[in-house]
XYZ file of C-alpha atoms in Angstrom:
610
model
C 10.618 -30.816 -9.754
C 10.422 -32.658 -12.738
C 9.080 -36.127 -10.692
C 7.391 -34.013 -9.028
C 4.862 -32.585 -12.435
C 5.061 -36.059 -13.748
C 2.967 -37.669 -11.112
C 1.147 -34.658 -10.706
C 0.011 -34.937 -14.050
C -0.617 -38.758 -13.817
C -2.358 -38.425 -10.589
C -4.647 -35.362 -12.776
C -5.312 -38.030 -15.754
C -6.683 -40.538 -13.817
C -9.188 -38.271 -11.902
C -10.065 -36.776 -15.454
C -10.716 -40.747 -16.719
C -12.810 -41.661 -13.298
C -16.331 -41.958 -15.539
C -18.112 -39.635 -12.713
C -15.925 -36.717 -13.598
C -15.987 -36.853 -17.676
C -15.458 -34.151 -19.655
C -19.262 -33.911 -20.318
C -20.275 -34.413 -16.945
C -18.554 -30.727 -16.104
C -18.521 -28.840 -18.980
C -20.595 -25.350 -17.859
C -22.288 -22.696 -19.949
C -21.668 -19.998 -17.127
C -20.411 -19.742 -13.510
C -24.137 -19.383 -12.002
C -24.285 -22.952 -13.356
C -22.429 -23.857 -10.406
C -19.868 -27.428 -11.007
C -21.355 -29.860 -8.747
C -19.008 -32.836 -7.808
C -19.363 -36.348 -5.614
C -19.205 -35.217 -1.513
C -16.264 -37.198 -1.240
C -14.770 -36.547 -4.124
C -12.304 -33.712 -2.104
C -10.561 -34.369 0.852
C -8.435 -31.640 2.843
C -4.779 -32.652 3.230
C -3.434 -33.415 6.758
C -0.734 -30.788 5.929
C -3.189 -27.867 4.253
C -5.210 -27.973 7.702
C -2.259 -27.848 9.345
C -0.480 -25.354 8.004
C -3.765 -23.404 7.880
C -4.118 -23.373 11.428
C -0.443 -22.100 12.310
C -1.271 -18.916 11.371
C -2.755 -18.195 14.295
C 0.251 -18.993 16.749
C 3.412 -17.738 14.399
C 5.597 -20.980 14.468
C 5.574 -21.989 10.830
C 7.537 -20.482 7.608
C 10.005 -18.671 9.720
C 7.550 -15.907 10.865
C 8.862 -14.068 14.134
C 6.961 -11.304 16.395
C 9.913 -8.767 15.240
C 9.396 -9.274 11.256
C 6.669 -6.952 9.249
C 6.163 -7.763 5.962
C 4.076 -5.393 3.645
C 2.439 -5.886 0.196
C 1.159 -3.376 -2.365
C -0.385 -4.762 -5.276
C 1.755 -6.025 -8.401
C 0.645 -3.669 -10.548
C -0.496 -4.033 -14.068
C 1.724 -2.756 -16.557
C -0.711 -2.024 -19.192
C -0.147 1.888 -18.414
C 2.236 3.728 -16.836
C 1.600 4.139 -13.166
C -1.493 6.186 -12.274
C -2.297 7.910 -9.104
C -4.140 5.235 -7.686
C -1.253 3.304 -7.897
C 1.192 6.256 -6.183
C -1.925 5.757 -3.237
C -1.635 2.543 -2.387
C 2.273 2.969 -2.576
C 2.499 5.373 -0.809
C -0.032 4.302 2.127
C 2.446 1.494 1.933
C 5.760 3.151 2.521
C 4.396 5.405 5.560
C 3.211 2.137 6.939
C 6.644 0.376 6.328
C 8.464 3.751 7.678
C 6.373 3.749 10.898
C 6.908 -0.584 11.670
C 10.513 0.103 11.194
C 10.395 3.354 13.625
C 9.067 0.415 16.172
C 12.365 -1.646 15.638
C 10.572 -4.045 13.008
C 12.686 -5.928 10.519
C 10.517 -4.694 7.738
C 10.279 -6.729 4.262
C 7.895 -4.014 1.857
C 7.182 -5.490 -1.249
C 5.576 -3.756 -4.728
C 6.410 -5.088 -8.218
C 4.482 -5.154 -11.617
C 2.124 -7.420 -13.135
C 3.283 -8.180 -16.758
C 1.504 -10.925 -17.888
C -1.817 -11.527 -19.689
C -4.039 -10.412 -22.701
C -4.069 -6.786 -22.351
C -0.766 -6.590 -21.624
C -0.010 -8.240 -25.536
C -2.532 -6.078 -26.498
C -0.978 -2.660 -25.036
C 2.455 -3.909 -26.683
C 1.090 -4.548 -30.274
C -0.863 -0.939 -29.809
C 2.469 1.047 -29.234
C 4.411 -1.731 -31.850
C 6.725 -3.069 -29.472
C 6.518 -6.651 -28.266
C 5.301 -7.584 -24.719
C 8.885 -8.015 -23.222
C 9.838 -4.248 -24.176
C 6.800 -3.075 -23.586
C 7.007 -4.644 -20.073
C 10.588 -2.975 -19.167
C 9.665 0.564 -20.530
C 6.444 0.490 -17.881
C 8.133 -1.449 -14.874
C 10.679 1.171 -14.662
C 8.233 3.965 -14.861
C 6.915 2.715 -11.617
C 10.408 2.674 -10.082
C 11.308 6.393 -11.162
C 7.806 7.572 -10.026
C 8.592 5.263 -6.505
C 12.462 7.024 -6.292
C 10.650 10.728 -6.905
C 8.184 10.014 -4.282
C 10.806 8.916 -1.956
C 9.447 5.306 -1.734
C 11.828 3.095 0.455
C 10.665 -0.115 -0.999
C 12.854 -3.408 0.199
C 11.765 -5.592 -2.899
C 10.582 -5.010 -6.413
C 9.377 -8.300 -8.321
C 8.546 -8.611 -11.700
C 6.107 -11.012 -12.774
C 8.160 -12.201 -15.897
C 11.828 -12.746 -14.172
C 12.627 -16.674 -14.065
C 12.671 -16.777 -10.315
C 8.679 -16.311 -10.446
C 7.915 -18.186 -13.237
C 9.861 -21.622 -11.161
C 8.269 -20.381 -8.372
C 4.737 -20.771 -9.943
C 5.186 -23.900 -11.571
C 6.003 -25.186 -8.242
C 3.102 -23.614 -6.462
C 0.461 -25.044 -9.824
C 2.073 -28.784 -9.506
C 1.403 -28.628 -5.398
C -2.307 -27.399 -5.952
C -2.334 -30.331 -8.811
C -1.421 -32.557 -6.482
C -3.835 -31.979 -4.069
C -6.677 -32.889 -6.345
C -7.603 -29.104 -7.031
C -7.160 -28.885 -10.192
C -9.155 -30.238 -13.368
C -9.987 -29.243 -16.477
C -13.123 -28.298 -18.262
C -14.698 -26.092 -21.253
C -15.778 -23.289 -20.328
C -18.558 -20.398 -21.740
C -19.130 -17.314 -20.724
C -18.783 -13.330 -20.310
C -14.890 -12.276 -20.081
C -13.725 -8.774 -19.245
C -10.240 -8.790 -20.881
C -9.458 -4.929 -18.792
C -10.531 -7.315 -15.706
C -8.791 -11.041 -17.074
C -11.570 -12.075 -15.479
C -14.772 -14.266 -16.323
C -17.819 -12.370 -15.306
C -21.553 -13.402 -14.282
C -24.435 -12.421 -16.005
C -26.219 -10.572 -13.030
C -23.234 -8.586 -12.308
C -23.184 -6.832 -15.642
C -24.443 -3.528 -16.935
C -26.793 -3.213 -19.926
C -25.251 -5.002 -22.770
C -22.833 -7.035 -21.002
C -20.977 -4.139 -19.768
C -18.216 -4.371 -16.881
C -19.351 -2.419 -14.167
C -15.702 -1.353 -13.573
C -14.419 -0.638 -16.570
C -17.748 -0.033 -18.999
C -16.955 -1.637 -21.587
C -19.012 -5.062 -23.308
C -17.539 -8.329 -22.274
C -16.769 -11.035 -24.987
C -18.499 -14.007 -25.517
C -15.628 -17.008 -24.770
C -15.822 -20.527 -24.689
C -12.454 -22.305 -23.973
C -11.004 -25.798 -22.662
C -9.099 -24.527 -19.600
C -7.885 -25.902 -16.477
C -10.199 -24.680 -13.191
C -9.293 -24.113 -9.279
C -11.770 -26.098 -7.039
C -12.457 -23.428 -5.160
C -16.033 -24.353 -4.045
C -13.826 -26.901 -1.817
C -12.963 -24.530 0.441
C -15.937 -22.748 1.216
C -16.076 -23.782 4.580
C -12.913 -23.324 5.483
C -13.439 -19.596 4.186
C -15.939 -19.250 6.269
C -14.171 -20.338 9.446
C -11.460 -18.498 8.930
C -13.224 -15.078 8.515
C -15.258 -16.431 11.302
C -12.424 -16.992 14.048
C -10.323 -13.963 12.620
C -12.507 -10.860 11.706
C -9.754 -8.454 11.430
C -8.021 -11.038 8.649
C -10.502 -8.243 6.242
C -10.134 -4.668 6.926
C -11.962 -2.067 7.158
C -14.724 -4.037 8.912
C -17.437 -3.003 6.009
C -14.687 -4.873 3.811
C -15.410 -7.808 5.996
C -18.695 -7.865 5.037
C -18.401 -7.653 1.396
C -16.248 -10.984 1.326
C -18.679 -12.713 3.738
C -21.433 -12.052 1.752
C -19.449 -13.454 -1.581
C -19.028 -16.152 0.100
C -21.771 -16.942 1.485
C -23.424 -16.765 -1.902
C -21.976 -19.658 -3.011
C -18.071 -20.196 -4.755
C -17.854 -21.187 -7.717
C -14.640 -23.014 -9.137
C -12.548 -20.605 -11.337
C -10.321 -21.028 -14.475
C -6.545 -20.844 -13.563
C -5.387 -21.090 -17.447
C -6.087 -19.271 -20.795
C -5.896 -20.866 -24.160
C -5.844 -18.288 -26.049
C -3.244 -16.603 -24.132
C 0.237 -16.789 -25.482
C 1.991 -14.091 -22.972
C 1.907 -15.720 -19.990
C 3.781 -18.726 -17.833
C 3.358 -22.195 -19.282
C 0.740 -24.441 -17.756
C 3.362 -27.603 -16.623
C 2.693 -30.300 -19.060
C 0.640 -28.316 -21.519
C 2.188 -26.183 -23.140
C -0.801 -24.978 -25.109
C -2.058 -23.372 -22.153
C -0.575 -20.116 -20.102
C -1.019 -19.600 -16.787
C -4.042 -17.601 -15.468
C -2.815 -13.807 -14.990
C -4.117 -13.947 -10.988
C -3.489 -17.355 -10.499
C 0.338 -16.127 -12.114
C 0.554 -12.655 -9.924
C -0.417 -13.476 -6.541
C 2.433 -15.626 -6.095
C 4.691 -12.479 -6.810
C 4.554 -12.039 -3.309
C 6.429 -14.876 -2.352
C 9.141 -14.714 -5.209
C 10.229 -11.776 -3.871
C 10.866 -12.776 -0.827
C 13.619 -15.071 -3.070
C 16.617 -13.685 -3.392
C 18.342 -14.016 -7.165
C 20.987 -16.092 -5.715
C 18.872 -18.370 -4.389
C 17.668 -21.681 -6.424
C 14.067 -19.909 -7.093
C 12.516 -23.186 -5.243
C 9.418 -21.979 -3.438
C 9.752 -23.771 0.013
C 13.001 -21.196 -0.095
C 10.744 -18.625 -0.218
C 8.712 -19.127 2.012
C 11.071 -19.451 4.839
C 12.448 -16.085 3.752
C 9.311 -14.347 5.436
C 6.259 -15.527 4.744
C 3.226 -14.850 5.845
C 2.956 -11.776 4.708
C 1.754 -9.482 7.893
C -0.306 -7.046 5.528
C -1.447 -6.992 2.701
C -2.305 -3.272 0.921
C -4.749 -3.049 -1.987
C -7.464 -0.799 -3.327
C -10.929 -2.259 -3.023
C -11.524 -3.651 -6.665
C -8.727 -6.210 -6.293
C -10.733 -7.206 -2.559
C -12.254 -10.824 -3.886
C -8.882 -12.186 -5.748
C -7.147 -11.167 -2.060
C -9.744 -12.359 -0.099
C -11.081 -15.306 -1.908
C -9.366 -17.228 -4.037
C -5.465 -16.277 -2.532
C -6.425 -17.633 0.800
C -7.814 -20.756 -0.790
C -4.946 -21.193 -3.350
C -2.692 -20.661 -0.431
C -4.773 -23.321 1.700
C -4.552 -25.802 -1.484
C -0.661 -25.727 -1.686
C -0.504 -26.395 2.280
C 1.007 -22.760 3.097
C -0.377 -20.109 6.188
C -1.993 -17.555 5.039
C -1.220 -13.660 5.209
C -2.183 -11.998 8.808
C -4.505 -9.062 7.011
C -5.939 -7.791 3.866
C -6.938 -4.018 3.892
C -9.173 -2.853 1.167
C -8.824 0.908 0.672
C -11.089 3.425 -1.003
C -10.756 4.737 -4.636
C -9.694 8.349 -6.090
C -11.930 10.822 -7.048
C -11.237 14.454 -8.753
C -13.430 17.253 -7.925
C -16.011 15.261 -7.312
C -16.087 12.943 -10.168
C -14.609 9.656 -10.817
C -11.512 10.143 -12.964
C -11.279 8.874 -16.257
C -9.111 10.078 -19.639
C -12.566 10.167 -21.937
C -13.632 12.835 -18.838
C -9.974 14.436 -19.505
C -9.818 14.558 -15.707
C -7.164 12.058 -14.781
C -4.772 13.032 -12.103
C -1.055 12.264 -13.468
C 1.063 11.371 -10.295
C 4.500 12.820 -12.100
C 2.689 16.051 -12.607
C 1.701 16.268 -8.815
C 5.073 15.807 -7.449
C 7.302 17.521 -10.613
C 5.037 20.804 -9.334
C 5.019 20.190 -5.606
C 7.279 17.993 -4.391
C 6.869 14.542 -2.805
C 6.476 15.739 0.888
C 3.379 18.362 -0.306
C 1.953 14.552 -2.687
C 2.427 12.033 0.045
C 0.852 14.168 2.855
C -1.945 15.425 1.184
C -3.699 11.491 0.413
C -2.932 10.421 3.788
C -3.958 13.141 5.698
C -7.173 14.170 3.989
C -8.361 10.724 2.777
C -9.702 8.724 5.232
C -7.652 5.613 4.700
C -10.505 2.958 3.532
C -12.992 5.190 2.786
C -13.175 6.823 -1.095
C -11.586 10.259 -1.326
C -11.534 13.475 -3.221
C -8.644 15.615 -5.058
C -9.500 19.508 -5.636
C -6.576 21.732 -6.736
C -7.912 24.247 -3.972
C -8.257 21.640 -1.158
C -4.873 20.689 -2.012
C -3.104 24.122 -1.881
C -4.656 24.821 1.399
C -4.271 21.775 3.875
C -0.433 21.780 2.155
C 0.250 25.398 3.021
C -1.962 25.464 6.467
C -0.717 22.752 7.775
C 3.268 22.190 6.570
C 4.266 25.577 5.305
C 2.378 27.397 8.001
C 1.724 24.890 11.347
C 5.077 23.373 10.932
C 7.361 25.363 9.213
C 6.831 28.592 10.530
C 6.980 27.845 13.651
C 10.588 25.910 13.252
C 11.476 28.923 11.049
C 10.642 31.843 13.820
C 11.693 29.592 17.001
C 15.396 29.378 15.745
C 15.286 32.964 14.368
C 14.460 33.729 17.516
C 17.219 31.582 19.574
C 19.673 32.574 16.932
C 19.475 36.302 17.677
C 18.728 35.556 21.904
C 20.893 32.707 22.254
C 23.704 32.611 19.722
C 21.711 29.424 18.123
C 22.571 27.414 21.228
C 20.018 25.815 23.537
C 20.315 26.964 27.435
C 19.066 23.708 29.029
C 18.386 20.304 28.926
C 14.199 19.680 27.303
C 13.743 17.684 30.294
C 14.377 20.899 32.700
C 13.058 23.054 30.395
C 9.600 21.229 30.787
C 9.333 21.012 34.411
C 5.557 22.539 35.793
C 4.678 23.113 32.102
C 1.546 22.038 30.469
C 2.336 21.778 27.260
C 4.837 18.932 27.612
C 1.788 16.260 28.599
C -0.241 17.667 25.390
C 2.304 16.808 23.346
C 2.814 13.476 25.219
C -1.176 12.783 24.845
C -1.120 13.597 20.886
C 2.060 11.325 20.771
C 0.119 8.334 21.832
C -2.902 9.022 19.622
C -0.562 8.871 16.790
C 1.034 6.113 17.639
C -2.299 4.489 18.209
C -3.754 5.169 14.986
C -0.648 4.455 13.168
C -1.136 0.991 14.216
C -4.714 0.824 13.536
C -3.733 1.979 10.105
C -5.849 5.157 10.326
C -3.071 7.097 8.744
C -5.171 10.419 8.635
C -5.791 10.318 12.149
C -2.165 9.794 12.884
C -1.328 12.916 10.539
C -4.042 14.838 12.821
C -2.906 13.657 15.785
C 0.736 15.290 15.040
C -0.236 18.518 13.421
C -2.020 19.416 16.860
C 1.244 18.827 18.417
C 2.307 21.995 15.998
C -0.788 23.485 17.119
C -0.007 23.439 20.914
C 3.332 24.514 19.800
C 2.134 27.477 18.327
C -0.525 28.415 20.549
C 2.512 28.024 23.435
C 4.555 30.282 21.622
C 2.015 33.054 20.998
C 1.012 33.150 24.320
C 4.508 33.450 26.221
C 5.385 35.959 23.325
C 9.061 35.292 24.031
C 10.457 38.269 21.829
C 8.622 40.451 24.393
C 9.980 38.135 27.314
C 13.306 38.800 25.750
C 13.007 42.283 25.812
C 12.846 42.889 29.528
C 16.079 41.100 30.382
C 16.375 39.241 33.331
C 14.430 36.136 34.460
C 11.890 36.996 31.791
C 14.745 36.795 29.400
C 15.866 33.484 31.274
C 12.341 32.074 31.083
C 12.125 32.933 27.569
C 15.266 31.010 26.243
C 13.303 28.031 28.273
C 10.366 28.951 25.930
C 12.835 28.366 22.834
C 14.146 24.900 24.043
C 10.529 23.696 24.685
C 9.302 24.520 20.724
C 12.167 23.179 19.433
C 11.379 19.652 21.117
C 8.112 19.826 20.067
C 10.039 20.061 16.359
C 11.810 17.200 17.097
C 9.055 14.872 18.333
C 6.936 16.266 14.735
C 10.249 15.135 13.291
C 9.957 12.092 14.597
C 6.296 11.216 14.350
C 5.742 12.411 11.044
C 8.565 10.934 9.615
C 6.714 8.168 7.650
C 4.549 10.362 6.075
C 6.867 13.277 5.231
C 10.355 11.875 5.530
C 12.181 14.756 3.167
C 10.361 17.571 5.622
C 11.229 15.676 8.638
C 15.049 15.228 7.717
C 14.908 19.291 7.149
C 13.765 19.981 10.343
C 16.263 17.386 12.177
C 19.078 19.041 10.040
C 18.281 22.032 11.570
C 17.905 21.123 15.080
C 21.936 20.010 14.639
C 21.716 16.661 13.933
C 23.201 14.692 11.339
C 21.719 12.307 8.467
C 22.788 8.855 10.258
C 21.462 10.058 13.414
C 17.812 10.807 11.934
C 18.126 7.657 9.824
C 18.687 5.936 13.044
C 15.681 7.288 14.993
C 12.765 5.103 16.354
C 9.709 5.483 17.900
C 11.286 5.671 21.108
C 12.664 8.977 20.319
C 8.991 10.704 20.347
C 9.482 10.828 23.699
C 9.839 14.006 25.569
C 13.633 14.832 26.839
C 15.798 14.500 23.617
C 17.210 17.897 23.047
C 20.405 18.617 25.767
C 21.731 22.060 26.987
C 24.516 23.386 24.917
C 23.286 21.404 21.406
C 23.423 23.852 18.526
C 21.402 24.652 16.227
C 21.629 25.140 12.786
C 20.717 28.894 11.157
C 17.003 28.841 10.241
C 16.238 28.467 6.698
C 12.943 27.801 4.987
C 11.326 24.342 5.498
C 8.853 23.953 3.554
C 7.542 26.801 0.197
C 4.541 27.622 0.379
C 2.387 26.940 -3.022
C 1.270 29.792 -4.909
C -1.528 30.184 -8.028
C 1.118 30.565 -10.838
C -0.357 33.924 -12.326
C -0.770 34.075 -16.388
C -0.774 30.532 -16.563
C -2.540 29.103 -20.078
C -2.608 25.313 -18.393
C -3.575 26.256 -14.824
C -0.874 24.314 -13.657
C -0.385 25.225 -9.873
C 3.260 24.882 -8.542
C 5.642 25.902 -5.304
C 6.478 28.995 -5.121
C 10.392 30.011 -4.593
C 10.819 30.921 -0.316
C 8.063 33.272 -0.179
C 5.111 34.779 2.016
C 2.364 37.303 1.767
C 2.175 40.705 2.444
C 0.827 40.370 5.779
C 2.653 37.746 6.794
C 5.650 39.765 6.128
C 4.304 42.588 8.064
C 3.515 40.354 10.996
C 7.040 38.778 10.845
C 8.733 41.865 10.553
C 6.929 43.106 13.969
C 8.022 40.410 16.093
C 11.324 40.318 14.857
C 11.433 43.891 15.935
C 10.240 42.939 19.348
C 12.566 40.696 19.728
């Protein structure tokens, strides 16, 4: 590698002598004042295009048809994790959960940021230095990822040595192409952002529009991306691959960026001492994005490996998605595609932009005191009750709201009551009618009955939006198989059935085996989204740990449950949440096994019918 930086660097000096490209000639007092260079002064490499263009037909960098691999965000480890963070992770894991239900060898990738100025800054505030301030907060984000049963397959940090080769590699390929030069600079930085900002972006007094606060004046020497050189190539790509953006409104944000010109950005920071080395200048650190981004190909590295990044890449790259929230959208969409078309490597498949947070109505913020702290959320109610919620009731893309009430409600309507009732008073039922043990096969029991193609309908809606990423849709789609289950059961009234003996008794243990393989296809299908939930009700249908670890998609299908299989005595699935009563905080938690008044009363009528 060492060769390798050397002529790099020579090959950098001498375009940095040619007289048309003095320092003079480029230095800028903004990025509106767009660099302007000769038209032939950048040429695409025969490889770049190349490897460009085999995205499209999957025979580069190892990919294969059967692979998946999945990307949250590195995130920044100013702060401990917040709940936009648990979001995107989470979005992420139900994703990973459902590709591997399809037989997928799934790669899902998170990791933390820990590089760059306000990550020095955040150390020096709590009087630690960056490295220990960097450990305490990455594993923050793994205990919070553990509690909300997060089945992540690799966890980079930014600062092991693995990256940091790995980026050096990446900076001297992009030098070698020709894209990178160096120039002063001038202008407007937003240190929360690490990001130089234009003028007509701003607020009133140079204020971030993200994060409201002024932006500093700067003027450094650093080294700059040639971005503007692949403008066209942007363009095409977005062009012949629309859904490389999603949502589709997404799309159109990064179209019109582009099409508004690109403007070459800085990839280094002088003033930056917590960061990756610039090769051959060591006064320099690596540019935080320019530094992160990359993070998803070290991980595909394994520590044994020699941390070379052509190793890397071959261990699964292109990534097939990758998951962010919508403020991160131009560094994904922009300049990681470019960077990626510099070094000569295919770029990722998709980019999906989601929505931000919002509490009651308001945009969440600690000078509002309204922040949302995702360790509260699932100490009080569990990671099942956390995960469902955001992906059923936020349209996944769109912006979305958190209300204490809203949250109590679609929690207890939909698992304590939809689901877990009906699991709860189907084997109560079969336990005091049946001795626990089914009569017949699903298959037989479903012959002439209705209800069997709903639930094979609703199947393939989920499965449908699951793959469009429209998690909330997929979440509806399987709660009306509960639905149909419920409005089966209450109309066959099987306790009643059971009550007159004979073939009404025979048709009602039929009744039983039909509801409980409606549980087992919810188990199934909502598996990604609530896999503690789904486990209980599979543990209670009989079956053991390795067999619901070893379910796929293929097992939605109608016919699973066998005459004879036992089942397991009913027990509570899922608590329903209750107002904690005398409360000084307001704090709203699960209640222990509980149910109202009138639910008691109804309960204790049918199970006196029965």
């Amino acid at each position: 590698m060492a060769g390798r930086i050397n002529y790099c660097s020579i090959q950098n000096s001498l375009w940095l002598l040619n007289p048309l490209h003095s320092k003079a000639s480029i230095t800028t007092t903004h990025f509106r004042n767009r660099l302007t260079f000769p038209q032939n002064l950048f040429s695409y490499s025969k490889r770049a295009l190349l490897c460009t263009c085999s995205a499209s037909n999957g025979e580069s960098n190892g990919e294969s048809t059967d692979s998946f691999v999945l990307t949250t965000p590195l995130y920044y480890v100013n702060a401990p994790p917040h709940m936009g963070s648990a979001y995107t992770t989470i979005a992420a894991d139900a994703i990973a959960r459902f590709q591997r239900l399809l037989g997928k060898k799934v790669i899902f990738i998170t990791g933390t940021d820990e590089h760059g100025e306000k990550i020095a800054a955040a150390a020096a505030a709590s009087g630690s230095s960056p490295s220990e301030h960097c450990d305490v907060i990455s594993e923050s984000y793994k205990t919070l990822w553990k509690d909300l049963d997060i089945a992540y397959d690799k966890f980079i940090r930014t600062t092991e040595p693995k990256h940091e080769a790995i980026v050096k590699d990446f900076y001297s390929r992009v030098l070698a192409n020709g894209d990178i030069y160096k120039a002063d600079y001038e202008g407007l930085y937003c240190v929360n952002c690490e990001e130089y900002k234009d003028e007509k972006e701003l607020l009133e007094n140079h204020c971030c529009p993200i994060h409201l606060k002024p932006c500093l004046a700067r003027k450094e020497d650093n080294y700059f991306f040639a971005l503007s050189k692949y403008q066209k190539s942007l363009e095409e790509t977005l062009t012949q691959n629309p859904d490389f953006v999603q949502p589709s409104y997404r799309l159109n944000e990064v179209q019109s960026w582009i099409r508004s010109g690109l403007r070459d950005f800085s990839i280094s920071r002088a003033s930056v001492d917590w960061g990756i080395p610039v090769p051959n200048d060591t006064k320099q650190t690596i540019y935080v994005w320019f530094d992160a981004l990359l993070g998803y190909i070290s991980a595909l590295s394994e520590q044994k490996d020699q941390s070379n990044l052509q190793t890397a890449i071959s261990s699964g790259w292109p990534a097939s998605l990758h998951l962010i929230g919508k403020d991160i959208l131009r560094f994904h969409a922009v300049y990681w595609p470019a960077m990626l078309m510099s070094a000569g490597f295919t770029l990722p498949k998709k980019v999906f932009g989601h929505g931000f947070l919002t509490k009651d109505g308001m945009k969440m913020g600690k000078s509002l005191g309204n922040t949302l702290e995702p360790n509260e959320l699932v100490h009080n109610f569990g990671p099942d009750a956390v995960r469902y919620f955001f992906l059923k009731e936020v349209e996944f893309g769109n912006d979305g709201d958190y209300s204490e009430e809203r949250f109590i409600n679609i929690v207890n309507a939909h698992l304590a009551n939809t689901i877990g009732n009906l699991l709860s008073r189907t084997l109560g039922l079969l336990t005091k009618n049946c001795q626990s043990t089914l009569v017949v096969d699903s298959a037989i029991a479903a012959e002439g009955i209705a209800l069997k193609d709903t639930v094979e309908k609703l199947v393939e809606n989920a499965l449908v939006h699951y793959e469009n990423i429209s998690l909330s849709s997929a979440c509806e789609a399987v709660v009306e198989i509960g639905n149909a289950g419920n409005s089966y059961i209450d109309e066959r009234a099987p306790w009643s059935l059971f009550k007159q003996g004979g073939d009404a008794s025979e048709a009602a243990a039929k009744d039983l085996v039909l509801i409980l393989e409606v549980m087992r296809i919810i188990a199934v299908a909502l598996s990604p989204v609530t896999p503690n939930l789904c486990w209980g009700i599979y543990e209670q249908l009989g079956y053991s740990k390795d067999q619901f670890n070893n379910v796929t998609w293929n097992d939605t299908k109608w016919g699973g449950l066998k005459g004879g299989q036992v089942m397991a005595q009913p027990k509570p699935l899922f608590a329903r949440i209750e107002q904690r009563t005398g409360s000084e905080d307001g704090i709203i938690q699960a209640a222990k096994p509980a149910v109202k008044k009138e639910e008691k009363k109804h309960k204790a009528q049918a199970v006196a019918e029965a």
